[in-house]
PDB file of C-alpha atoms in Angstrom:
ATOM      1  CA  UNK A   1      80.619 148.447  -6.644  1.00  0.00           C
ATOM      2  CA  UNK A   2      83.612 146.542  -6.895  1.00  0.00           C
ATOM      3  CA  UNK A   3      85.610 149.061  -4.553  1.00  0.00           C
ATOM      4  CA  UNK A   4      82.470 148.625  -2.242  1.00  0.00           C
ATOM      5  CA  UNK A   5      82.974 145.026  -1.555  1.00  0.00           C
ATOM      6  CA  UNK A   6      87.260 145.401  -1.262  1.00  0.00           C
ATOM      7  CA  UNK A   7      86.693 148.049   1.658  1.00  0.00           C
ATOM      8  CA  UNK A   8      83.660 145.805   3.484  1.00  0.00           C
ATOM      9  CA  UNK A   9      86.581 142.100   2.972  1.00  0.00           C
ATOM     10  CA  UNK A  10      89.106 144.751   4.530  1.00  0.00           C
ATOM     11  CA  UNK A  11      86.847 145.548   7.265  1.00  0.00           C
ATOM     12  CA  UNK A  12      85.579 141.991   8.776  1.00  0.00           C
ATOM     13  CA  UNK A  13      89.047 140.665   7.801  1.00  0.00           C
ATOM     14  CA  UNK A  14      90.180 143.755  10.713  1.00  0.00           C
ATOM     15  CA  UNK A  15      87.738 142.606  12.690  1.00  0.00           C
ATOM     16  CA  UNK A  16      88.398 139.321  13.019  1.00  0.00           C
ATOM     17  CA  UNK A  17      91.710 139.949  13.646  1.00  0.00           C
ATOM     18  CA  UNK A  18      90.728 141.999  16.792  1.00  0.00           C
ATOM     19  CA  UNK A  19      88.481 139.564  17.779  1.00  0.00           C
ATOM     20  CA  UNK A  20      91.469 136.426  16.988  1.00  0.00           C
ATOM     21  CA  UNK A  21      93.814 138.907  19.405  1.00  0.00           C
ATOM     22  CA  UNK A  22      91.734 139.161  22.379  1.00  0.00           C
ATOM     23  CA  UNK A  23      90.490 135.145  22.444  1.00  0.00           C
ATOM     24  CA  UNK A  24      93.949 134.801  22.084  1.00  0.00           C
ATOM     25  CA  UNK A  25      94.778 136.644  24.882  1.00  0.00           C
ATOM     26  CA  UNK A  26      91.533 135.679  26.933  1.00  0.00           C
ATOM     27  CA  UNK A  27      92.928 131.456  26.101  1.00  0.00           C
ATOM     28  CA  UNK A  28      96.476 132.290  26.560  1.00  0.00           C
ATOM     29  CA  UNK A  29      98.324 129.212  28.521  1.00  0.00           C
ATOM     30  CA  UNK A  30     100.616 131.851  30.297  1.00  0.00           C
ATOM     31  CA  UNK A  31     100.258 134.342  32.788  1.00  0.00           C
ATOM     32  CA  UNK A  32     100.777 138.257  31.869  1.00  0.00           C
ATOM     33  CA  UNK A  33     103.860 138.193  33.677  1.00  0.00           C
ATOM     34  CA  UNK A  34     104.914 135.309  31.525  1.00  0.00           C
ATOM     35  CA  UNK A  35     103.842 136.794  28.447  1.00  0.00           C
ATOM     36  CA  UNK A  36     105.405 140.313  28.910  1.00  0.00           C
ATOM     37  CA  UNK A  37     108.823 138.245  29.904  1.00  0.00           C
ATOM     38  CA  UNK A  38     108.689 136.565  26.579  1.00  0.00           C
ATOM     39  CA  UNK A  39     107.577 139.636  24.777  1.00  0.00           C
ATOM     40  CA  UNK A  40     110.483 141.310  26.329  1.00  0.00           C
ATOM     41  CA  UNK A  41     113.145 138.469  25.634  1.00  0.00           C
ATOM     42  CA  UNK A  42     111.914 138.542  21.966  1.00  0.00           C
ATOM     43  CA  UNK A  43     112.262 142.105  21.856  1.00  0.00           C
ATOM     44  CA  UNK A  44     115.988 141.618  23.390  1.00  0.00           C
ATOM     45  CA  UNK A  45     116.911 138.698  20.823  1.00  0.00           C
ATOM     46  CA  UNK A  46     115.739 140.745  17.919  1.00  0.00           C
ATOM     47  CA  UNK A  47     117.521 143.479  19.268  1.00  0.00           C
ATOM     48  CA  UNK A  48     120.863 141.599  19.350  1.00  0.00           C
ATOM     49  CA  UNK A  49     119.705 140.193  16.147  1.00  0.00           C
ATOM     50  CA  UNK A  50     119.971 143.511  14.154  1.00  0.00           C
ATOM     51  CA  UNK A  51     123.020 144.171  16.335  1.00  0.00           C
ATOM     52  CA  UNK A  52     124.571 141.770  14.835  1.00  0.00           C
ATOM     53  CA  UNK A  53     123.698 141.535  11.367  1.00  0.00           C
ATOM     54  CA  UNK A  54     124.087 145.600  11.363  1.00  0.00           C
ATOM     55  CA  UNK A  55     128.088 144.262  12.370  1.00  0.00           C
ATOM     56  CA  UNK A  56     127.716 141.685   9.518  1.00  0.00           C
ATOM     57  CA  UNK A  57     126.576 144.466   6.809  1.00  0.00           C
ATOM     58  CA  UNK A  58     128.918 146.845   8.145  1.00  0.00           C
ATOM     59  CA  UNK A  59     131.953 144.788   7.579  1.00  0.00           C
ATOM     60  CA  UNK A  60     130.693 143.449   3.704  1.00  0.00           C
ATOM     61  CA  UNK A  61     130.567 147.355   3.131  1.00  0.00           C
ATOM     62  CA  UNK A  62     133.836 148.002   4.197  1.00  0.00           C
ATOM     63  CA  UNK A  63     135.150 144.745   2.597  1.00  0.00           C
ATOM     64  CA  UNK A  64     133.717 145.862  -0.769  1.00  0.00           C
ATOM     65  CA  UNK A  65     135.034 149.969  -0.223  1.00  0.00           C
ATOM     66  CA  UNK A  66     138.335 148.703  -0.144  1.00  0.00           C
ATOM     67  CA  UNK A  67     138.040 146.530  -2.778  1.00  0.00           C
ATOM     68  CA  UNK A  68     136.661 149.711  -4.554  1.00  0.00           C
ATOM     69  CA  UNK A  69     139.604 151.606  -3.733  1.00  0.00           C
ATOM     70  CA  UNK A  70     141.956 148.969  -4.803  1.00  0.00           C
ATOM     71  CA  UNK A  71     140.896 148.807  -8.071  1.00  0.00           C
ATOM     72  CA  UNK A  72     140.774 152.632  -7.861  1.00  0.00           C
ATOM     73  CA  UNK A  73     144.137 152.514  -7.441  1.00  0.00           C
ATOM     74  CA  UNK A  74     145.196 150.082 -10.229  1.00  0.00           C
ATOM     75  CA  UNK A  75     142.838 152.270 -12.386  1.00  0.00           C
ATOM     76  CA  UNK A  76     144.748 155.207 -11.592  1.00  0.00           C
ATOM     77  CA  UNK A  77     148.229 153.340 -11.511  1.00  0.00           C
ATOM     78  CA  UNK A  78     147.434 152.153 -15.193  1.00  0.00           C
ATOM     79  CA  UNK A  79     146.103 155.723 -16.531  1.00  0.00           C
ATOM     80  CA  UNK A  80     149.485 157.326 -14.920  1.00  0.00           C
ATOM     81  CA  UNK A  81     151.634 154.573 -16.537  1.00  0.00           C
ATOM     82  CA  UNK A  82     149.661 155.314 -20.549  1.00  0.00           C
ATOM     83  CA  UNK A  83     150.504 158.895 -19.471  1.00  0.00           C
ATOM     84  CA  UNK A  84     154.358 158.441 -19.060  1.00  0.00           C
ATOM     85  CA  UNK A  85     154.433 156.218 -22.149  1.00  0.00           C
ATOM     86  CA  UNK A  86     152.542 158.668 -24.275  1.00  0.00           C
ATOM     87  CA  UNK A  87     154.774 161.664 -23.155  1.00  0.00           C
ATOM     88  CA  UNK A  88     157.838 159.549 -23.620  1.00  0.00           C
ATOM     89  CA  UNK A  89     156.465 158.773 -26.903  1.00  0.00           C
ATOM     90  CA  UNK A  90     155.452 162.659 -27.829  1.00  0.00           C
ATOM     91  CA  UNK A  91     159.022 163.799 -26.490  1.00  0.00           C
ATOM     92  CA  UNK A  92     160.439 160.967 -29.029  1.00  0.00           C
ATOM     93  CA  UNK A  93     158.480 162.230 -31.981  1.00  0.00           C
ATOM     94  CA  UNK A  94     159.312 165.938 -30.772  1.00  0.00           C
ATOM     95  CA  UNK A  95     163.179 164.734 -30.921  1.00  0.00           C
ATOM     96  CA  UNK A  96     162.801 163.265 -34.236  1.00  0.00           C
ATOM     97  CA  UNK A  97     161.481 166.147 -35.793  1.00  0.00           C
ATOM     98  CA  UNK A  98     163.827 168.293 -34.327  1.00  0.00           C
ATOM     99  CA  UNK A  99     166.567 166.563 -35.450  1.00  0.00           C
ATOM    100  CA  UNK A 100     164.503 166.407 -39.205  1.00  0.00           C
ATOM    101  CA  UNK A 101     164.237 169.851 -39.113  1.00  0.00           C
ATOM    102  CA  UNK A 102     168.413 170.335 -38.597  1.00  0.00           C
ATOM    103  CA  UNK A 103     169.307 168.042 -40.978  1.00  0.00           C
ATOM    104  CA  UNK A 104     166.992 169.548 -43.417  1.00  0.00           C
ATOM    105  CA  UNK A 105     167.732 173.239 -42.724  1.00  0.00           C
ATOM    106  CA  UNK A 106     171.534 171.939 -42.935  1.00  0.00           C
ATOM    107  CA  UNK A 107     170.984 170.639 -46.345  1.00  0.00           C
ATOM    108  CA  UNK A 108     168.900 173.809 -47.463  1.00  0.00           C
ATOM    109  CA  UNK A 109     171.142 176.130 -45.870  1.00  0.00           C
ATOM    110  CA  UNK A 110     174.281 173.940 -47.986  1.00  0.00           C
ATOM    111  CA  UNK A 111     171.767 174.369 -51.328  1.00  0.00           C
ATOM    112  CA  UNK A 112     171.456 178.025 -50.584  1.00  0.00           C
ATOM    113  CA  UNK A 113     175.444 178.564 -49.785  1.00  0.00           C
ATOM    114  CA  UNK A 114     175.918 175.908 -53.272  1.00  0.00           C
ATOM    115  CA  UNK A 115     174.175 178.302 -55.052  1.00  0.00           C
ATOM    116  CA  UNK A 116     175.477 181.317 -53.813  1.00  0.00           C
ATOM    117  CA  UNK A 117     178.876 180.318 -54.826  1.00  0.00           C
ATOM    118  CA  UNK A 118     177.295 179.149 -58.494  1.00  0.00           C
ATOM    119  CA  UNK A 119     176.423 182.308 -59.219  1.00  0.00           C
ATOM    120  CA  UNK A 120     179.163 184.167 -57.874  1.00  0.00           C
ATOM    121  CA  UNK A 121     181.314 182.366 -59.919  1.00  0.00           C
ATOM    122  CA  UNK A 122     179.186 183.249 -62.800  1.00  0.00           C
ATOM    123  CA  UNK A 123     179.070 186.649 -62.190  1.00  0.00           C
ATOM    124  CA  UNK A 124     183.038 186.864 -61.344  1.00  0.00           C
ATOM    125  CA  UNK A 125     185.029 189.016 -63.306  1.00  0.00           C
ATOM    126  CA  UNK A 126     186.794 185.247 -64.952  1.00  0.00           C
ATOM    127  CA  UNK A 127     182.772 184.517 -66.131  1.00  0.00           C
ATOM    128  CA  UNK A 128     181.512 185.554 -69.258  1.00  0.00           C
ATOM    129  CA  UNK A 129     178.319 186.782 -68.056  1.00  0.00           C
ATOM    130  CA  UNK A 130     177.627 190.803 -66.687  1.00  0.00           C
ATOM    131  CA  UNK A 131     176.327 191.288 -63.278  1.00  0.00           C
ATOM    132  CA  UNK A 132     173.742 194.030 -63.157  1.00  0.00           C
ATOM    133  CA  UNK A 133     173.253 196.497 -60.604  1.00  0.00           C
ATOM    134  CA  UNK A 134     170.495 195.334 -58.877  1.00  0.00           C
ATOM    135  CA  UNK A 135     171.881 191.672 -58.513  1.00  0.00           C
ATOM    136  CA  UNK A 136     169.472 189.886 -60.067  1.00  0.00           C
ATOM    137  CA  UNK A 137     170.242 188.723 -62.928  1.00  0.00           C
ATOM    138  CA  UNK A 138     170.917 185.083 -62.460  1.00  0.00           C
ATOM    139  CA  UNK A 139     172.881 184.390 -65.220  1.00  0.00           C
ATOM    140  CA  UNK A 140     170.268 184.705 -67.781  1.00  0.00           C
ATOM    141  CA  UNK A 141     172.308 184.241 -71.011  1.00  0.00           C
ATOM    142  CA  UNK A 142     175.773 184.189 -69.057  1.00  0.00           C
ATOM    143  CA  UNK A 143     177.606 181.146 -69.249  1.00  0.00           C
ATOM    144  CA  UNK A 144     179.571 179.609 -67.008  1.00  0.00           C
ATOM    145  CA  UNK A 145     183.657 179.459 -66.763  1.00  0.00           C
ATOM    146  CA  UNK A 146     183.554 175.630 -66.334  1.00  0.00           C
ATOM    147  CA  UNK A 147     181.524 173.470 -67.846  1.00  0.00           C
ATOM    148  CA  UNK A 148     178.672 171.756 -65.687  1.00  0.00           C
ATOM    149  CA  UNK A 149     180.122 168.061 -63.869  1.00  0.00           C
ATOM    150  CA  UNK A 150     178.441 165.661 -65.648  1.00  0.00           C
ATOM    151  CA  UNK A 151     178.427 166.465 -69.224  1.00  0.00           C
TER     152      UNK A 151
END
């Protein structure tokens, strides 16, 4: 019912629009030559006004693009510069564990030669101990020539 009553407003309110229109133009103070001149100098001034305000938008748009690619750029500038400091910073860690690594292998390779020459100079002919074929007997019950530094 309710719907009923919406489409009848809808109707008389078209109506009387219709019927508003043609008094109006029935009443009109102007002639039609009049009227279609301002019709068409309306049309003509809203014409230039889009015109211009299309101009207007156009140039906010390309104000804010480069604006857009400006900070782009900084963006990028900034993300290039944390790359260079984090590879300068990887390739320092890489060099400090390099040279880690040598000074450790150095020392383990002097432990290794130190003990090397411990044991040969347990199993030398001037040591006490025997040597046995197989080389590897460490000294186990051999004593050595000199006594140990320290004791």
């Amino acid at each position: 019912m309710a719907e009923e009553s919406r489409i009848n407003g809808l109707a008389w309110f078209l109506a009387g629009l219709g019927v508003g229109a043609l008094a109006g133009i029935l009443y009109a103070p102007k002639s039609g030559r009049e009227t279609r001149e301002d019709l068409a100098n309306s049309a003509r001034e809203g014409t230039e006004y889009l015109r211009n305000r299309g101009k207007q938008v156009a140039e906010q748009v390309g104000g804010l693009v480069d604006k857009g690619r400006e900070q782009v750029g900084e963006y990028v500038d900034r993300g290039r510069e944390v790359v260079e400091r984090g590879r300068a910073q990887w390739e320092e860690f890489v060099e400090r564990g390099k040279s880690l690594v040598g000074d450790q292998s150095t020392r383990v390779s002097a432990a290794v030669e130190a003990g090397r020459q411990a044991y040969r100079s347990t199993s030398s002919p001037g040591g006490t101990g025997s040597s046995s074929s197989s080389g590897s007997n460490l000294g186990g019950g051999s004593t050595p020539s000199t006594p140990p530094s320290g004791v």
